[in-house]
């Protein structure tokens, strides 16, 4: 066991392996020893513990989010599994790409308000946040702040009326509630919870009159988009638009 110092490395057994912080305490012990509550000694049989997983996590000095298991009486750190946490929203609109709205501003393509992850029972698990935004090549777009998809629950009307699910604001179609993808643009969205087979991705897209399907915008065009589940990623590794387009 060695400790790096200004004058070089100092090697030898630690006075008490429990003095080590935020690392595997066993490194301070001999090859056939582990760090117990009383210091270095023979390995304890983790299967005899009331909570083997918690015991092993403590025994191995694991940090937050890291887990361990007890295998044949020996503590072993778990290897994080790849999980599905990202979806790619791609605009496929072909009409109205240069039209303006009632306020004379440009909002080409799909206008995303929020992205929600629901479980099989319809309960909200997480709200998506923007990982990457690729605006289309439309000549004008006045709603291009993708940071509004920020992982926070949006303020929505929930009264069962025709406005249910719309932003709860007098001026609800604005640059603080909508990001326009442009015709052919993309938005990569991530969640802080994994996506499983029976889960639902709910995309809030501002229709001509919020969530009312009137068959097209006031100019006669309809926004269209598709959603793809991106490939699984390692813990702490983000997906990319390019990766989703190739492997999604």
Coordinates of C-alpha atoms in Angstrom, one line a residue:
X1 CA 0.0 0.0 0.0
X2 CA 1.6 3.3 -1.1
X3 CA 0.7 7.0 -0.5
X4 CA 1.9 9.6 -2.9
X5 CA 3.6 12.6 -1.3
X6 CA 5.7 15.6 -2.3
X7 CA 8.9 13.8 -1.6
X8 CA 7.8 10.5 -3.3
X9 CA 5.8 7.5 -2.4
X10 CA 5.5 6.2 1.1
X11 CA 4.7 2.5 1.2
X12 CA 3.6 0.2 4.0
X13 CA 0.5 -0.8 5.9
X14 CA -1.8 1.9 7.0
X15 CA -2.3 2.3 10.8
X16 CA -6.0 1.8 10.3
X17 CA -7.5 0.9 6.9
X18 CA -10.7 2.6 8.0
X19 CA -8.9 6.0 7.9
X20 CA -9.1 5.8 4.1
X21 CA -11.9 7.9 2.6
X22 CA -13.7 7.5 -0.7
X23 CA -11.8 4.5 -1.9
X24 CA -11.6 0.7 -1.4
X25 CA -10.4 0.3 2.1
X26 CA -9.1 -3.2 1.3
X27 CA -6.1 -1.7 -0.6
X28 CA -4.6 -0.9 2.8
X29 CA -4.5 -4.6 3.9
X30 CA -2.6 -7.7 2.9
X31 CA -3.4 -9.8 -0.1
X32 CA -5.6 -12.2 1.9
X33 CA -7.2 -9.6 4.1
X34 CA -10.0 -7.1 4.0
X35 CA -10.8 -4.0 6.0
X36 CA -13.2 -4.8 8.8
X37 CA -14.6 -2.5 11.5
X38 CA -11.6 -3.3 13.7
X39 CA -9.0 -3.0 10.9
X40 CA -7.4 -5.4 8.6
X41 CA -8.4 -9.1 9.1
X42 CA -9.9 -12.1 7.5
X43 CA -12.7 -11.5 5.1
X44 CA -16.2 -11.6 6.6
X45 CA -18.9 -13.8 5.0
X46 CA -21.2 -11.1 3.6
X47 CA -24.0 -13.7 3.1
X48 CA -24.4 -13.7 6.9
X49 CA -25.2 -9.9 7.0
X50 CA -28.8 -8.7 7.3
X51 CA -28.4 -6.5 4.2
X52 CA -25.5 -8.0 2.2
X53 CA -25.7 -5.4 -0.6
X54 CA -25.5 -2.5 1.8
X55 CA -22.7 -4.2 3.7
X56 CA -20.7 -4.8 0.6
X57 CA -21.1 -1.2 -0.7
X58 CA -19.8 0.0 2.6
X59 CA -17.0 -2.6 2.7
X60 CA -15.8 -1.7 -0.7
X61 CA -16.0 2.1 0.0
X62 CA -18.4 2.7 -2.9
X63 CA -19.7 6.2 -3.7
X64 CA -23.2 7.3 -4.4
X65 CA -24.9 5.5 -7.2
X66 CA -22.5 2.6 -7.1
X67 CA -23.7 -0.8 -5.9
X68 CA -22.3 -4.2 -4.9
X69 CA -23.5 -7.7 -4.4
X70 CA -22.5 -10.7 -2.2
X71 CA -21.4 -13.6 -4.3
X72 CA -20.5 -16.9 -2.5
X73 CA -19.8 -14.9 0.6
X74 CA -17.5 -12.4 -1.1
X75 CA -18.3 -8.7 -1.9
X76 CA -18.2 -7.8 -5.5
X77 CA -18.8 -4.4 -7.1
X78 CA -21.6 -4.4 -9.6
X79 CA -20.9 -3.5 -13.2
X80 CA -23.3 -0.8 -14.4
X81 CA -25.7 -1.9 -17.1
X82 CA -26.3 0.1 -20.2
X83 CA -29.7 1.7 -20.2
X84 CA -32.0 3.5 -22.6
X85 CA -32.4 7.1 -21.6
X86 CA -32.5 9.2 -24.8
X87 CA -35.0 9.8 -27.6
X88 CA -34.6 11.6 -30.8
X89 CA -37.4 13.8 -32.1
X90 CA -37.0 14.5 -35.8
X91 CA -39.2 16.9 -37.7
X92 CA -40.4 15.6 -41.0
X93 CA -42.6 18.5 -42.0
X94 CA -42.6 19.6 -45.7
X95 CA -45.1 22.5 -45.6
X96 CA -45.3 25.9 -44.0
X97 CA -41.5 26.0 -43.5
X98 CA -41.4 29.8 -44.2
X99 CA -44.7 30.8 -42.8
X100 CA -45.2 33.2 -39.9
X101 CA -47.6 32.9 -37.0
X102 CA -50.3 35.4 -35.9
X103 CA -47.6 37.6 -34.3
X104 CA -45.6 37.8 -37.5
X105 CA -42.9 35.5 -36.1
X106 CA -41.3 32.4 -37.7
X107 CA -41.9 29.0 -36.1
X108 CA -41.1 26.5 -38.8
X109 CA -41.6 22.8 -38.2
X110 CA -42.7 21.1 -35.0
X111 CA -43.0 23.2 -31.9
X112 CA -42.0 21.2 -28.9
X113 CA -43.3 22.3 -25.4
X114 CA -42.1 19.3 -23.3
X115 CA -41.2 15.6 -23.4
X116 CA -42.5 13.4 -20.7
X117 CA -41.6 9.8 -19.6
X118 CA -44.5 7.8 -18.2
X119 CA -44.6 4.3 -16.7
X120 CA -47.1 1.6 -17.7
X121 CA -49.6 3.0 -15.3
X122 CA -49.5 6.5 -16.8
X123 CA -47.5 8.0 -14.0
X124 CA -45.0 10.7 -14.8
X125 CA -41.4 9.4 -14.0
X126 CA -39.3 12.2 -15.5
X127 CA -39.4 15.2 -17.8
X128 CA -36.9 15.3 -20.6
X129 CA -34.0 17.8 -21.0
X130 CA -32.2 18.8 -24.1
X131 CA -29.0 17.0 -24.8
X132 CA -28.5 18.3 -28.4
X133 CA -30.4 20.5 -30.7
X134 CA -29.9 20.6 -34.5
X135 CA -31.9 23.4 -36.0
X136 CA -33.0 22.9 -39.6
X137 CA -31.8 25.2 -42.4
X138 CA -35.0 27.3 -42.6
X139 CA -34.2 30.9 -43.3
X140 CA -35.9 32.2 -40.2
X141 CA -36.8 30.7 -36.7
X142 CA -37.8 32.9 -33.8
X143 CA -38.2 30.0 -31.4
X144 CA -34.8 28.3 -31.3
X145 CA -33.9 28.3 -27.5
X146 CA -33.7 24.5 -26.8
X147 CA -32.9 25.1 -23.2
X148 CA -36.6 25.4 -22.4
X149 CA -36.7 21.6 -22.5
X150 CA -34.8 21.6 -19.1
X151 CA -35.9 18.4 -17.2
X152 CA -38.4 20.4 -15.1
X153 CA -42.1 19.9 -15.0
X154 CA -43.8 22.6 -17.2
X155 CA -46.6 24.7 -15.9
X156 CA -49.6 23.2 -17.7
X157 CA -53.4 23.6 -17.5
X158 CA -54.9 20.5 -15.9
X159 CA -58.7 21.2 -15.6
X160 CA -60.1 18.8 -18.1
X161 CA -61.1 21.6 -20.5
X162 CA -60.1 21.8 -24.1
X163 CA -57.0 23.6 -23.0
X164 CA -55.9 20.7 -20.8
X165 CA -52.2 20.1 -21.3
X166 CA -51.5 23.5 -22.7
X167 CA -49.0 25.9 -21.1
X168 CA -50.5 27.8 -18.2
X169 CA -49.8 31.3 -19.4
X170 CA -51.8 34.1 -21.1
X171 CA -49.2 34.3 -23.9
X172 CA -48.6 30.6 -23.9
X173 CA -47.0 30.4 -27.4
X174 CA -43.7 32.2 -26.8
X175 CA -40.0 31.7 -26.8
X176 CA -40.1 30.5 -23.2
X177 CA -42.6 27.7 -23.8
X178 CA -41.8 26.4 -27.3
X179 CA -38.7 25.4 -29.3
X180 CA -39.3 25.1 -33.0
X181 CA -37.2 22.4 -34.8
X182 CA -37.6 23.8 -38.2
X183 CA -38.5 21.6 -41.2
X184 CA -36.0 18.7 -40.9
X185 CA -34.5 19.7 -37.5
X186 CA -33.9 17.4 -34.6
X187 CA -33.9 17.5 -30.8
X188 CA -32.1 14.9 -28.7
X189 CA -33.8 14.6 -25.2
X190 CA -32.5 12.7 -22.2
X191 CA -34.2 11.5 -19.0
X192 CA -32.8 10.9 -15.5
X193 CA -34.6 7.6 -15.4
X194 CA -34.2 4.5 -17.7
X195 CA -36.8 3.8 -20.4
X196 CA -38.3 0.3 -20.3
X197 CA -40.5 -1.6 -22.9
X198 CA -43.9 -0.7 -21.5
X199 CA -43.1 3.0 -20.8
X200 CA -44.6 5.8 -22.8
X201 CA -42.9 8.9 -24.3
X202 CA -45.4 11.8 -24.4
X203 CA -44.3 14.7 -26.6
X204 CA -46.0 18.0 -26.1
X205 CA -46.2 19.6 -29.5
X206 CA -48.0 22.9 -29.9
X207 CA -50.8 22.3 -32.5
X208 CA -52.5 25.2 -34.3
X209 CA -54.6 25.9 -31.2
X210 CA -52.4 24.3 -28.6
X211 CA -53.4 20.7 -28.3
X212 CA -56.5 20.8 -30.5
X213 CA -56.3 18.9 -33.7
X214 CA -57.8 21.2 -36.3
X215 CA -56.3 19.4 -39.3
X216 CA -53.5 21.9 -39.9
X217 CA -52.1 25.3 -39.0
X218 CA -53.9 28.6 -39.8
X219 CA -51.9 28.6 -43.0
X220 CA -53.1 25.2 -44.0
X221 CA -49.9 23.2 -43.2
X222 CA -49.4 20.5 -40.6
X223 CA -46.3 20.0 -38.4
X224 CA -45.1 16.4 -38.5
X225 CA -42.4 14.6 -36.5
X226 CA -41.2 11.2 -35.5
X227 CA -39.7 9.9 -32.3
X228 CA -36.9 7.3 -32.1
X229 CA -35.5 5.5 -29.1
X230 CA -31.7 5.9 -29.1
X231 CA -29.4 3.0 -28.4
X232 CA -28.5 2.1 -24.8
X233 CA -25.6 4.1 -23.3
X234 CA -23.2 3.4 -20.4
X235 CA -23.8 5.2 -17.1
X236 CA -22.6 8.8 -17.4
X237 CA -22.3 8.6 -21.2
X238 CA -24.6 10.8 -23.3
X239 CA -26.1 9.8 -26.7
X240 CA -25.7 12.0 -29.8
X241 CA -27.9 12.9 -32.7
X242 CA -25.5 11.3 -35.1
X243 CA -25.4 8.1 -33.1
X244 CA -29.2 7.9 -32.9
X245 CA -29.6 8.4 -36.6
X246 CA -27.1 5.6 -37.4
X247 CA -28.1 3.1 -34.7
X248 CA -31.6 4.1 -33.6

